PDB file of N, CA, C and O in Angstrom:
ATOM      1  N   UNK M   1      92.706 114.270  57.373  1.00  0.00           N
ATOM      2  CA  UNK M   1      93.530 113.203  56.846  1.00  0.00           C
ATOM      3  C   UNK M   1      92.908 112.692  55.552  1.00  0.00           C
ATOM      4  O   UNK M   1      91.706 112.456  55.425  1.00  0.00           O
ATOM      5  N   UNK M   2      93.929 112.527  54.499  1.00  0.00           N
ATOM      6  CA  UNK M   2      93.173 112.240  53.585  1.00  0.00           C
ATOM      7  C   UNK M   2      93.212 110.913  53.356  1.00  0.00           C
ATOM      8  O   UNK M   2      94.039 110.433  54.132  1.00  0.00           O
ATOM      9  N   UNK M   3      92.549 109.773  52.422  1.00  0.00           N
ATOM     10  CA  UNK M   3      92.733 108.331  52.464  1.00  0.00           C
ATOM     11  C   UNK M   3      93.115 108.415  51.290  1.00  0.00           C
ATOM     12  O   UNK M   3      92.767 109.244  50.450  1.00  0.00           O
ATOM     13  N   UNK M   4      93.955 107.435  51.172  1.00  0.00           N
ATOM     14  CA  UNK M   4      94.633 106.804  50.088  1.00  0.00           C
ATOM     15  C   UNK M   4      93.965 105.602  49.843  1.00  0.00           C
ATOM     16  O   UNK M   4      93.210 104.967  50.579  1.00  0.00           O
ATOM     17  N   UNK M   5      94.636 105.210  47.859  1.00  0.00           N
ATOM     18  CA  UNK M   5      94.130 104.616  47.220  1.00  0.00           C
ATOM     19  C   UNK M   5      95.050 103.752  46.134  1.00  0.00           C
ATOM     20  O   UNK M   5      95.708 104.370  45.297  1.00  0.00           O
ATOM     21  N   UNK M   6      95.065 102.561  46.171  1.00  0.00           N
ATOM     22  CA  UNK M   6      95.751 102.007  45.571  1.00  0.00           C
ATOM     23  C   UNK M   6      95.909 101.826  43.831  1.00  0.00           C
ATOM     24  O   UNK M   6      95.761 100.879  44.602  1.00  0.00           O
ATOM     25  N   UNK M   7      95.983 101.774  43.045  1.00  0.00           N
ATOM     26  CA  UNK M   7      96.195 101.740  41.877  1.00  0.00           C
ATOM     27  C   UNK M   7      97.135 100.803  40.980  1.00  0.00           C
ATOM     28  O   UNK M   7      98.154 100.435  41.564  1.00  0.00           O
ATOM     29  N   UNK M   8      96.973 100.350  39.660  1.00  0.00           N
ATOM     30  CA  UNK M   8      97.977  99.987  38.839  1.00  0.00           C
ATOM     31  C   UNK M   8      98.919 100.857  37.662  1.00  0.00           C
ATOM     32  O   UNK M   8      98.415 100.451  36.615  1.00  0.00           O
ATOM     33  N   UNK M   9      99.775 101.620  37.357  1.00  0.00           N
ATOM     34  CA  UNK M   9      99.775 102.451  36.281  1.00  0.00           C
ATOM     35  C   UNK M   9     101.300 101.235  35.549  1.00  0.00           C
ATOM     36  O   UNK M   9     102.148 100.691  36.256  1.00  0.00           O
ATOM     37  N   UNK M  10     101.223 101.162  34.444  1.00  0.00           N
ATOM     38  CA  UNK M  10     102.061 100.582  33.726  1.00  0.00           C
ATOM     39  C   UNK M  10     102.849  99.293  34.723  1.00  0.00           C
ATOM     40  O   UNK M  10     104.024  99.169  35.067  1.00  0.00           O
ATOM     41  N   UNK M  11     102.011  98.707  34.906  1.00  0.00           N
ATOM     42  CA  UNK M  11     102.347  97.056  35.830  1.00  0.00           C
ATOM     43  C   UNK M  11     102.645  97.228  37.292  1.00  0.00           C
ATOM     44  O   UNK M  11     102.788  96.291  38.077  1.00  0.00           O
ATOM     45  N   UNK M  12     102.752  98.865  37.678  1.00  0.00           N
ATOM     46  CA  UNK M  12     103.195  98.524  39.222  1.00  0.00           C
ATOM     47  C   UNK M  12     102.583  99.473  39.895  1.00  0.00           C
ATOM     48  O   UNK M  12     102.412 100.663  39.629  1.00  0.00           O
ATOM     49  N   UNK M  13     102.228  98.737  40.918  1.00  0.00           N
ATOM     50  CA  UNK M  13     101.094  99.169  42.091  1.00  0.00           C
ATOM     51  C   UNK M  13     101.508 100.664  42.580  1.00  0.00           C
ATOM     52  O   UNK M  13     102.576 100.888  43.150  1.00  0.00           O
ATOM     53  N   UNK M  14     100.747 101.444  42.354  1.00  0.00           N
ATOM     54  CA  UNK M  14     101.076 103.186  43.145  1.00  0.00           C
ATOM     55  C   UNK M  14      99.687 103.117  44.161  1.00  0.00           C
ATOM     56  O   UNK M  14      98.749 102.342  44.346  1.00  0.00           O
ATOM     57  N   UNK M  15     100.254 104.669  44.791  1.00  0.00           N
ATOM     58  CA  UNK M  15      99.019 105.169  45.787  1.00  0.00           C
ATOM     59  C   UNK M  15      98.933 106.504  44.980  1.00  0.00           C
ATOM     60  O   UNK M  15      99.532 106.863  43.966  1.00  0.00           O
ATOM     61  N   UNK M  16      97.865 107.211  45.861  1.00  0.00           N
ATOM     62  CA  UNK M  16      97.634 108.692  45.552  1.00  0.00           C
ATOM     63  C   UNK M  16      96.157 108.694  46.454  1.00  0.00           C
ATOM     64  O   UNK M  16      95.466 107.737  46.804  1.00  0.00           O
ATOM     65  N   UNK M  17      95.982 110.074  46.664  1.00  0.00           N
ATOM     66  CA  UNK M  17      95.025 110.473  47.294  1.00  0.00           C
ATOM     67  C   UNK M  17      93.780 109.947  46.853  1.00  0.00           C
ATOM     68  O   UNK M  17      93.833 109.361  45.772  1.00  0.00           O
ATOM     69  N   UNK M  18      92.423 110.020  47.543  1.00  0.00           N
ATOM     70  CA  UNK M  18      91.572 109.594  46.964  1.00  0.00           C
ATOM     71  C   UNK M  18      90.679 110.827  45.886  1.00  0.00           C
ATOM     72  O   UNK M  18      90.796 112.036  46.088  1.00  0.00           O
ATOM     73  N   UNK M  19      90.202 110.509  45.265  1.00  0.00           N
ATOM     74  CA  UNK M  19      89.318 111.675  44.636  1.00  0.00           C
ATOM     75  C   UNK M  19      90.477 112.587  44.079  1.00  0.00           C
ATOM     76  O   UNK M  19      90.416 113.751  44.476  1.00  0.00           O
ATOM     77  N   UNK M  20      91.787 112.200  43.019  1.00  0.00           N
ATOM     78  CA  UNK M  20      92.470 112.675  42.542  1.00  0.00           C
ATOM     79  C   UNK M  20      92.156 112.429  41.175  1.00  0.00           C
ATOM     80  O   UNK M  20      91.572 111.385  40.884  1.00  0.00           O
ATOM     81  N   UNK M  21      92.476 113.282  40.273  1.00  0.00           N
ATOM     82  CA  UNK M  21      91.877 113.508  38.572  1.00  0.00           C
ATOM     83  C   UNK M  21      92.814 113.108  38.047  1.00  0.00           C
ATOM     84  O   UNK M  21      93.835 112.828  38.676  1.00  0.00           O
ATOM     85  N   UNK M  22      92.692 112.972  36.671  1.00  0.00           N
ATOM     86  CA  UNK M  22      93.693 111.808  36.184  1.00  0.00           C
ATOM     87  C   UNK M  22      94.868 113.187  35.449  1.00  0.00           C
ATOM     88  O   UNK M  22      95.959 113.017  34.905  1.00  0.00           O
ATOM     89  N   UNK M  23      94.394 114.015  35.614  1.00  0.00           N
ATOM     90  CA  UNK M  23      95.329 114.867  34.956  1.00  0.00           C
ATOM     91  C   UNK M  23      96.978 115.165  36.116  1.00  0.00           C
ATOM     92  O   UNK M  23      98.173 114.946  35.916  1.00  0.00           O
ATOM     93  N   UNK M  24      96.095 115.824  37.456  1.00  0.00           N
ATOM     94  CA  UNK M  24      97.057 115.416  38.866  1.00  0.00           C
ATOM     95  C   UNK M  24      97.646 114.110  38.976  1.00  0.00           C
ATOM     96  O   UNK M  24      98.514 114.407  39.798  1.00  0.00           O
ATOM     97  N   UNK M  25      97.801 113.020  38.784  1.00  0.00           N
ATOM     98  CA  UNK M  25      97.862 111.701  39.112  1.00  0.00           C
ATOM     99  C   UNK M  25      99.021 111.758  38.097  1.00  0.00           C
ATOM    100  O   UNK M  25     100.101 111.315  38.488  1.00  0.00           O
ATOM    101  N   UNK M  26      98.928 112.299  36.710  1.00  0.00           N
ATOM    102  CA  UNK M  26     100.186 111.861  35.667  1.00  0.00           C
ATOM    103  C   UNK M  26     101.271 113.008  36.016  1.00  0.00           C
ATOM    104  O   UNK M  26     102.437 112.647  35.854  1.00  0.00           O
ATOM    105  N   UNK M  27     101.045 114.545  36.542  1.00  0.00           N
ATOM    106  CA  UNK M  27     101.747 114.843  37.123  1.00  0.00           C
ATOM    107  C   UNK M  27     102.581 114.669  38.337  1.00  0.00           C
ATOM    108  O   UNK M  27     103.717 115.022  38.651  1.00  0.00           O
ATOM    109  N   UNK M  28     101.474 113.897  39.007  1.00  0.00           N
ATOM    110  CA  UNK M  28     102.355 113.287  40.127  1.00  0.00           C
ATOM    111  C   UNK M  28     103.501 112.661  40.087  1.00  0.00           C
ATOM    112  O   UNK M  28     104.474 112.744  40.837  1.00  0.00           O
ATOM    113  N   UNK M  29     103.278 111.912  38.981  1.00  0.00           N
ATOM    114  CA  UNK M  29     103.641 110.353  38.334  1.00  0.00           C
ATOM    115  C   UNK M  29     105.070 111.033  37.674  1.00  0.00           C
ATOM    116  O   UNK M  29     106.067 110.448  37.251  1.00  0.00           O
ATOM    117  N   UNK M  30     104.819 112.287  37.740  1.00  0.00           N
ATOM    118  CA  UNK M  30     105.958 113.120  36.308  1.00  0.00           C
ATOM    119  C   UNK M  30     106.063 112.730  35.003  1.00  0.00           C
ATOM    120  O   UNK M  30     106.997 112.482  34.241  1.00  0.00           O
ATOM    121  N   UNK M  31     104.530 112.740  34.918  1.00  0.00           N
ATOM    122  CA  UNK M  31     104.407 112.266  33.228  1.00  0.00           C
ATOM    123  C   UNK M  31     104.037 113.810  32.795  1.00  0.00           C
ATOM    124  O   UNK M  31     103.534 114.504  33.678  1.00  0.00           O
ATOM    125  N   UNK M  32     104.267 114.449  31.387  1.00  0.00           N
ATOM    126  CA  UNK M  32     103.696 115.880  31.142  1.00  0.00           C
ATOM    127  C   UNK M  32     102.515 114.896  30.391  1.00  0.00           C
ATOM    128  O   UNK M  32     102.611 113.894  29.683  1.00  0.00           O
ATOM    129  N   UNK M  33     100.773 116.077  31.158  1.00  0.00           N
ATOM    130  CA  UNK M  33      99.993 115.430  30.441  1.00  0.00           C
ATOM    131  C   UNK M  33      99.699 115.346  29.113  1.00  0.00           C
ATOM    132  O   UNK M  33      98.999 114.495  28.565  1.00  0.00           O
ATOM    133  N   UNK M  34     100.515 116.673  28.406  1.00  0.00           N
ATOM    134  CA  UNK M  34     100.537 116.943  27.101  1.00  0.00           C
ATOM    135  C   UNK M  34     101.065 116.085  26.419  1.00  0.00           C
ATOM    136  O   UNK M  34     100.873 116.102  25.203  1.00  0.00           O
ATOM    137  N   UNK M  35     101.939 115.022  27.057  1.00  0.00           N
ATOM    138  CA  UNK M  35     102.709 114.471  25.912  1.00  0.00           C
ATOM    139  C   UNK M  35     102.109 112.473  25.801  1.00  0.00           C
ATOM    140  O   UNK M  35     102.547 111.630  25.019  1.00  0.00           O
ATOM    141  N   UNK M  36     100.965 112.279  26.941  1.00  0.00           N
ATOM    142  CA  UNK M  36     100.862 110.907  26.731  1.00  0.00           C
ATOM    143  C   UNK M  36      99.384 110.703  26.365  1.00  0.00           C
ATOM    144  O   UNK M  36      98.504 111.563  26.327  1.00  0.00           O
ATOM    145  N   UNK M  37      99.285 109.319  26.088  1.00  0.00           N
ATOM    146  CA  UNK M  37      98.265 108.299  25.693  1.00  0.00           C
ATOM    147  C   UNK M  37      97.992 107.538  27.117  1.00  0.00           C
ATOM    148  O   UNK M  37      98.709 106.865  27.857  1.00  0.00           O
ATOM    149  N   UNK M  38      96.576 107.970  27.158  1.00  0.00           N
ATOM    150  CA  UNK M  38      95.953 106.597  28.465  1.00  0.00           C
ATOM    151  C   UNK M  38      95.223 106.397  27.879  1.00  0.00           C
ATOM    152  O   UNK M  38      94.520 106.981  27.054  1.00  0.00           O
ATOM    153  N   UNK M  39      95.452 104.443  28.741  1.00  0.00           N
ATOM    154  CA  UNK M  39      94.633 103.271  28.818  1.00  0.00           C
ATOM    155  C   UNK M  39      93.983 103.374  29.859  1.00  0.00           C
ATOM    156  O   UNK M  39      94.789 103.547  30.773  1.00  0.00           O
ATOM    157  N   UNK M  40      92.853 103.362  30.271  1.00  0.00           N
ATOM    158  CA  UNK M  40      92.113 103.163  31.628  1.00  0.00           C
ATOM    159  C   UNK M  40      91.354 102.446  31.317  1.00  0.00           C
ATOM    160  O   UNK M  40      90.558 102.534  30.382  1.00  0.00           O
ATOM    161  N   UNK M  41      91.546 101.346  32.323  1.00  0.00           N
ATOM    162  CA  UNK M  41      90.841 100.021  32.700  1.00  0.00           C
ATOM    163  C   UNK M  41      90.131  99.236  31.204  1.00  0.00           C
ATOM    164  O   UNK M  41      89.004  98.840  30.905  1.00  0.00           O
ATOM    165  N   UNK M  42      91.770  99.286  30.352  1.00  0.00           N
ATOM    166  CA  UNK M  42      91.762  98.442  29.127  1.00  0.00           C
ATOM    167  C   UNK M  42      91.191  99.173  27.926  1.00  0.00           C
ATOM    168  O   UNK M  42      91.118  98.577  26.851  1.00  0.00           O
ATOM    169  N   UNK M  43      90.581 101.050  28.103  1.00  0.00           N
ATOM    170  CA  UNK M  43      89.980 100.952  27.474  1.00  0.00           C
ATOM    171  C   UNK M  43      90.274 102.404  27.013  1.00  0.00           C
ATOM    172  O   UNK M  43      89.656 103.275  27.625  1.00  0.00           O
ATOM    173  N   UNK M  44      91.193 102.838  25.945  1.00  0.00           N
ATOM    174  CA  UNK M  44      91.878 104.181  25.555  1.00  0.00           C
ATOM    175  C   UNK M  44      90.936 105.682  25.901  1.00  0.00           C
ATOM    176  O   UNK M  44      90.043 106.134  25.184  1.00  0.00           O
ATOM    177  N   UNK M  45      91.240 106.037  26.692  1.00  0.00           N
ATOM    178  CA  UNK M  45      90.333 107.173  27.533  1.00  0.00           C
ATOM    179  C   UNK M  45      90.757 108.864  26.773  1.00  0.00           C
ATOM    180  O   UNK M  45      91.939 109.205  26.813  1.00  0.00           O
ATOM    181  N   UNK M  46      90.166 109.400  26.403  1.00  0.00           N
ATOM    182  CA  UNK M  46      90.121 110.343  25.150  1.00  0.00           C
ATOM    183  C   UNK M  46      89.994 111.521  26.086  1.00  0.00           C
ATOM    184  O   UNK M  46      89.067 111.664  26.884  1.00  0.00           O
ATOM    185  N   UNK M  47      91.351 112.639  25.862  1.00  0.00           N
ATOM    186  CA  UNK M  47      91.262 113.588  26.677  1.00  0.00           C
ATOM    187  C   UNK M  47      90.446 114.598  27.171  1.00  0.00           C
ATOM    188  O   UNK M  47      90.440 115.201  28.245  1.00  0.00           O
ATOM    189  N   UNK M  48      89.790 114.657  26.218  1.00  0.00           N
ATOM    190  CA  UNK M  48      88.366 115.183  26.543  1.00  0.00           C
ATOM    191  C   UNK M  48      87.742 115.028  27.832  1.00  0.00           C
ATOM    192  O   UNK M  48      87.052 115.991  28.166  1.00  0.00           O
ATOM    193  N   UNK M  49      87.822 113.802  28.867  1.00  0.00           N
ATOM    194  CA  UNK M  49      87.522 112.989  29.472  1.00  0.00           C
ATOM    195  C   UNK M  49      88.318 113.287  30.776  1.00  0.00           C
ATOM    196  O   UNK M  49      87.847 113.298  31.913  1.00  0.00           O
ATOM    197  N   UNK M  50      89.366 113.483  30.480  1.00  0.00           N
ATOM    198  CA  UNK M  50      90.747 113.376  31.476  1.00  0.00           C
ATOM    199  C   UNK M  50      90.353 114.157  32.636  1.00  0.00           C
ATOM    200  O   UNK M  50      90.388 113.676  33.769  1.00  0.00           O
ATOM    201  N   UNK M  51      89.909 115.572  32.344  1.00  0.00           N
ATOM    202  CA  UNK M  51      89.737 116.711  33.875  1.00  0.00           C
ATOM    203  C   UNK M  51      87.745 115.724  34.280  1.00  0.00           C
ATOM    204  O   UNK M  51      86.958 116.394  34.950  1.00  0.00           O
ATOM    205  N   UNK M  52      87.447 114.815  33.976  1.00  0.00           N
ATOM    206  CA  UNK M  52      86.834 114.956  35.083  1.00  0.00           C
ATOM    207  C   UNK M  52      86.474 113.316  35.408  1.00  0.00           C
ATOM    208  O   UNK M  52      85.415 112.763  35.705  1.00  0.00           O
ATOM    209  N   UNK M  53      87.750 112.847  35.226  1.00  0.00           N
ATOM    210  CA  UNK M  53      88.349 111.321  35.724  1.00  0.00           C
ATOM    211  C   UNK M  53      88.814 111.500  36.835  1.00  0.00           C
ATOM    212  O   UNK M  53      89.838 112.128  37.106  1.00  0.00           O
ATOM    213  N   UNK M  54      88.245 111.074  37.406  1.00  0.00           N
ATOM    214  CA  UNK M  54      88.758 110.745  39.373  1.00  0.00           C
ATOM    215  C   UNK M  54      89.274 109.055  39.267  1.00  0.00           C
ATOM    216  O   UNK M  54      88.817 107.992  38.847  1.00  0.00           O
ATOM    217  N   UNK M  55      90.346 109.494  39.842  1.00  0.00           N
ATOM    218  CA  UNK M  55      90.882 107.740  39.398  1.00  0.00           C
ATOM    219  C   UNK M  55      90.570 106.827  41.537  1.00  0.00           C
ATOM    220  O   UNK M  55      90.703 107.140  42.720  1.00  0.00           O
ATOM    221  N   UNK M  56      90.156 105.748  40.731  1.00  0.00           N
ATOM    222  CA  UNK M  56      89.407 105.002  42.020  1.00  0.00           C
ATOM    223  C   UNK M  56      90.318 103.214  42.280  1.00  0.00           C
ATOM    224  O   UNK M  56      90.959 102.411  41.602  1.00  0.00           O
ATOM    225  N   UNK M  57      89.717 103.399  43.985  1.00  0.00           N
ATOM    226  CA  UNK M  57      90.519 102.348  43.972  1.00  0.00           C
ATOM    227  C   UNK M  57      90.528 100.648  42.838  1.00  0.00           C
ATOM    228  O   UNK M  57      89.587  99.956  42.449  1.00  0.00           O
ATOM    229  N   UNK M  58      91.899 100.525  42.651  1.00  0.00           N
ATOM    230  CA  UNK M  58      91.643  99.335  41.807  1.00  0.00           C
ATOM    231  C   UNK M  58      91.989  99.391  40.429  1.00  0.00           C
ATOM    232  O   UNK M  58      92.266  98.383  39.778  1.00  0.00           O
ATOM    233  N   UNK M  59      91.978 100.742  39.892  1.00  0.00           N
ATOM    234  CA  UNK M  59      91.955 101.151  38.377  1.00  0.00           C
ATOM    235  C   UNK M  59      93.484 100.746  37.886  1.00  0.00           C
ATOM    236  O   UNK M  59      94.567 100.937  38.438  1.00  0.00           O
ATOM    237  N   UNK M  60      93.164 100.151  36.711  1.00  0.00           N
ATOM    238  CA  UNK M  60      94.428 100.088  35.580  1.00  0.00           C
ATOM    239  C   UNK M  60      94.794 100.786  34.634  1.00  0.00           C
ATOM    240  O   UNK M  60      94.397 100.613  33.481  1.00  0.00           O
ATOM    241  N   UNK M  61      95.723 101.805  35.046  1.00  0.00           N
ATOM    242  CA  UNK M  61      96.248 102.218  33.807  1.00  0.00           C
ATOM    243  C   UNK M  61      97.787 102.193  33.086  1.00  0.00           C
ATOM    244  O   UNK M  61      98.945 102.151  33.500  1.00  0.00           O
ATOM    245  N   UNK M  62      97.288 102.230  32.102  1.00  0.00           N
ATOM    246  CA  UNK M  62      99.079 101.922  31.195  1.00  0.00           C
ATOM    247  C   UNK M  62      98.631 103.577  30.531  1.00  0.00           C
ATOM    248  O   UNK M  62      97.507 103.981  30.232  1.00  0.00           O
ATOM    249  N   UNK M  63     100.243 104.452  30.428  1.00  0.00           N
ATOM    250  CA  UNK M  63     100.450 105.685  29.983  1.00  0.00           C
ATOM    251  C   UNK M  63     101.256 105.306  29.068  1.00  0.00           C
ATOM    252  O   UNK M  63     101.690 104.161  28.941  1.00  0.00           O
ATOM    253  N   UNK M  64     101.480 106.155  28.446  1.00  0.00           N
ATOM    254  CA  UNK M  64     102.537 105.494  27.089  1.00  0.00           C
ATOM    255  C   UNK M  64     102.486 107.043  26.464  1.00  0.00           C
ATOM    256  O   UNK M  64     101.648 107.693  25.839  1.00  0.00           O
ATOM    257  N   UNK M  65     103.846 107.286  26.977  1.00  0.00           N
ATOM    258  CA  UNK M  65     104.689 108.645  25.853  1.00  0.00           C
ATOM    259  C   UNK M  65     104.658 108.724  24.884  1.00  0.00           C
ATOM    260  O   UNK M  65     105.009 107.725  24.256  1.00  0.00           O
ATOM    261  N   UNK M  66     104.229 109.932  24.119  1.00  0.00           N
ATOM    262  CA  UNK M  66     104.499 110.486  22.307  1.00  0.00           C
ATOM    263  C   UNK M  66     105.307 110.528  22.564  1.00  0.00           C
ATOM    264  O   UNK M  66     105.633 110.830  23.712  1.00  0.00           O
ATOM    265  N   UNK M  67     106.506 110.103  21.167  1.00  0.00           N
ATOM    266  CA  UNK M  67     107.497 110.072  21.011  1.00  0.00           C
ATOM    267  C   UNK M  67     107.699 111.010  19.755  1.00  0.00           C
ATOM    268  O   UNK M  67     107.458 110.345  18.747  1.00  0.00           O
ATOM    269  N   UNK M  68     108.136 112.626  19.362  1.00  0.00           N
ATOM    270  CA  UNK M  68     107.883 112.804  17.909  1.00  0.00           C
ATOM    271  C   UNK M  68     109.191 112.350  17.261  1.00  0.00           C
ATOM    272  O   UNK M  68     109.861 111.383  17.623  1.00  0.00           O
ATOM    273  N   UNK M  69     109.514 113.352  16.047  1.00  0.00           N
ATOM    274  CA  UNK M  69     110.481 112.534  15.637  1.00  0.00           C
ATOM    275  C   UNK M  69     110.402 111.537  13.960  1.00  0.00           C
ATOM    276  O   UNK M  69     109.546 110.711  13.644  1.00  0.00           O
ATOM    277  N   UNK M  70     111.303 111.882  13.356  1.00  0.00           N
ATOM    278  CA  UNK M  70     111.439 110.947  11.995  1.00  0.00           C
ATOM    279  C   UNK M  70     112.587 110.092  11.391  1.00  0.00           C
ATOM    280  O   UNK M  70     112.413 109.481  10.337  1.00  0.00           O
TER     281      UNK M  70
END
């Protein structure tokens, strides 16, 4: 059984497994990871970073879509 974990992503409370990476978590979410910008816990998290972010209970994040386009 796995435990779940509560979270904030763009103002409203989600779950997801525990010890899930932030890359799984935006797919979950049905965000493509290719196309957004994270905030984690206030503080713009640089993809570089992303495969080995385990998102934990409590964490805030706001995602925010590229939009291209002129």
């Amino acid at each position: 059984m796995f435990s779940q974990i509560n979270l904030q992503v763009n103002g409203e409370i989600r779950n997801c497994a525990a010890k899930t990476l932030l890359p799984e978590l935006l797919q979950q979410l049905g965000f493509n990871p290719r196309l957004v910008a994270v905030e984690y816990n206030g503080e713009i998290l640089h993809r570089q970073f992303w495969e080995s972010t385990q998102v934990q209970e409590g964490d805030r994040l706001e995602v925010v879509t590229i939009v291209g386009g002129g």
